[in-house]
Amino acid sequence: SVNQSGKFQGNQCKISKRGTRIGRRALYSAALASIRCTRNGTPINGVLLEYYKVNLQGKKAKVALVAIMHKLINYIFAVLRNQTPFELRNPKIHKQMFLENISQNNVA
């Protein structure tokens, strides 16, 4: 795929080397840990494991893992922004809650 921004034309899909190495390594380790399964076969984070498996159908393994890293960083920033504890939700349930919240706001 081609990545373009202004006059820049990139033609490679690689993880950017911007930011700290330590931060990238920590995110990489957290992403690996979150898609792992326990010894009895239950996933540590079922939502991220399902997302990873869906991404593997069309992407290479490391590209799918970087997508997990991106999702983790989005979770971290959302927790910091909202000042609320993290709540692991299935995407279908989360979408349903979002739609109910919108409908309540439109009625009021």
XYZ file of C-alpha atoms in Angstrom:
108
model
C 0.000 0.000 0.000
C 1.038 3.585 -0.537
C 1.171 6.070 2.318
C 1.023 9.717 1.270
C 1.059 12.851 3.357
C 1.635 16.200 1.679
C 4.704 15.909 -0.526
C 5.861 12.707 1.210
C 5.202 9.507 -0.710
C 5.967 6.349 1.225
C 5.690 2.905 -0.285
C 6.505 0.639 2.643
C 4.317 -0.399 5.549
C 6.711 -0.478 8.476
C 6.397 0.500 12.090
C 7.741 3.997 12.506
C 10.982 4.424 14.398
C 9.789 7.664 15.966
C 9.417 7.820 19.705
C 11.350 5.933 22.326
C 12.679 2.433 21.806
C 11.684 1.558 25.340
C 8.071 2.568 24.690
C 7.892 0.525 21.484
C 9.406 -2.487 23.241
C 6.964 -2.175 26.134
C 4.000 -1.964 23.742
C 5.339 -4.924 21.739
C 5.668 -7.026 24.904
C 2.200 -5.998 26.096
C 0.700 -6.842 22.697
C 2.355 -10.269 22.682
C 1.144 -10.941 26.216
C -2.418 -9.875 25.409
C -2.856 -12.271 22.470
C -1.367 -15.217 24.332
C -3.404 -18.086 25.750
C -3.002 -19.749 29.126
C -1.931 -23.375 29.481
C -5.514 -24.597 29.510
C -6.263 -22.718 26.273
C -8.267 -19.760 27.538
C -7.160 -16.459 26.007
C -5.716 -13.789 28.273
C -7.584 -11.077 26.351
C -10.250 -12.648 24.158
C -11.237 -9.399 22.445
C -7.708 -8.600 21.267
C -7.026 -12.226 20.317
C -10.134 -12.256 18.117
C -9.088 -8.924 16.542
C -5.589 -10.345 15.919
C -6.961 -13.479 14.236
C -9.215 -11.395 11.969
C -6.236 -9.215 11.011
C -4.111 -12.289 10.260
C -6.451 -13.233 7.429
C -5.338 -10.243 5.355
C -2.053 -9.121 6.891
C 1.304 -10.501 7.923
C 1.790 -11.515 11.557
C 3.931 -8.546 12.588
C 1.621 -6.066 10.846
C -1.316 -7.566 12.741
C 0.699 -7.331 15.963
C 1.390 -3.635 15.326
C -2.382 -3.186 14.928
C -2.764 -4.722 18.403
C -0.127 -2.290 19.708
C -2.119 0.589 18.206
C -5.313 -0.656 19.826
C -3.548 -0.928 23.198
C -2.247 2.636 22.982
C -5.767 3.817 22.127
C -7.043 2.020 25.249
C -4.347 3.684 27.369
C -5.127 7.173 26.092
C -8.883 6.642 26.532
C -8.376 5.618 30.164
C -6.187 8.668 30.789
C -8.571 11.027 28.958
C -11.748 9.821 30.674
C -10.165 9.243 34.103
C -12.061 5.956 34.432
C -10.782 2.425 35.044
C -10.414 0.156 32.020
C -13.376 -2.082 31.252
C -12.909 -4.922 28.770
C -16.002 -5.140 26.557
C -16.920 -7.204 23.557
C -17.136 -4.878 20.501
C -20.743 -5.933 19.847
C -21.801 -5.021 23.389
C -19.847 -1.766 23.209
C -21.574 -0.812 19.944
C -24.977 -1.592 21.459
C -24.213 0.584 24.509
C -23.024 3.397 22.219
C -26.217 3.283 20.133
C -28.390 3.281 23.267
C -26.487 6.294 24.602
C -26.980 8.178 21.324
C -30.700 7.382 21.251
C -31.105 8.618 24.851
C -29.285 11.856 24.017
C -31.459 12.443 20.929
C -34.696 11.928 22.890
C -33.712 14.294 25.704
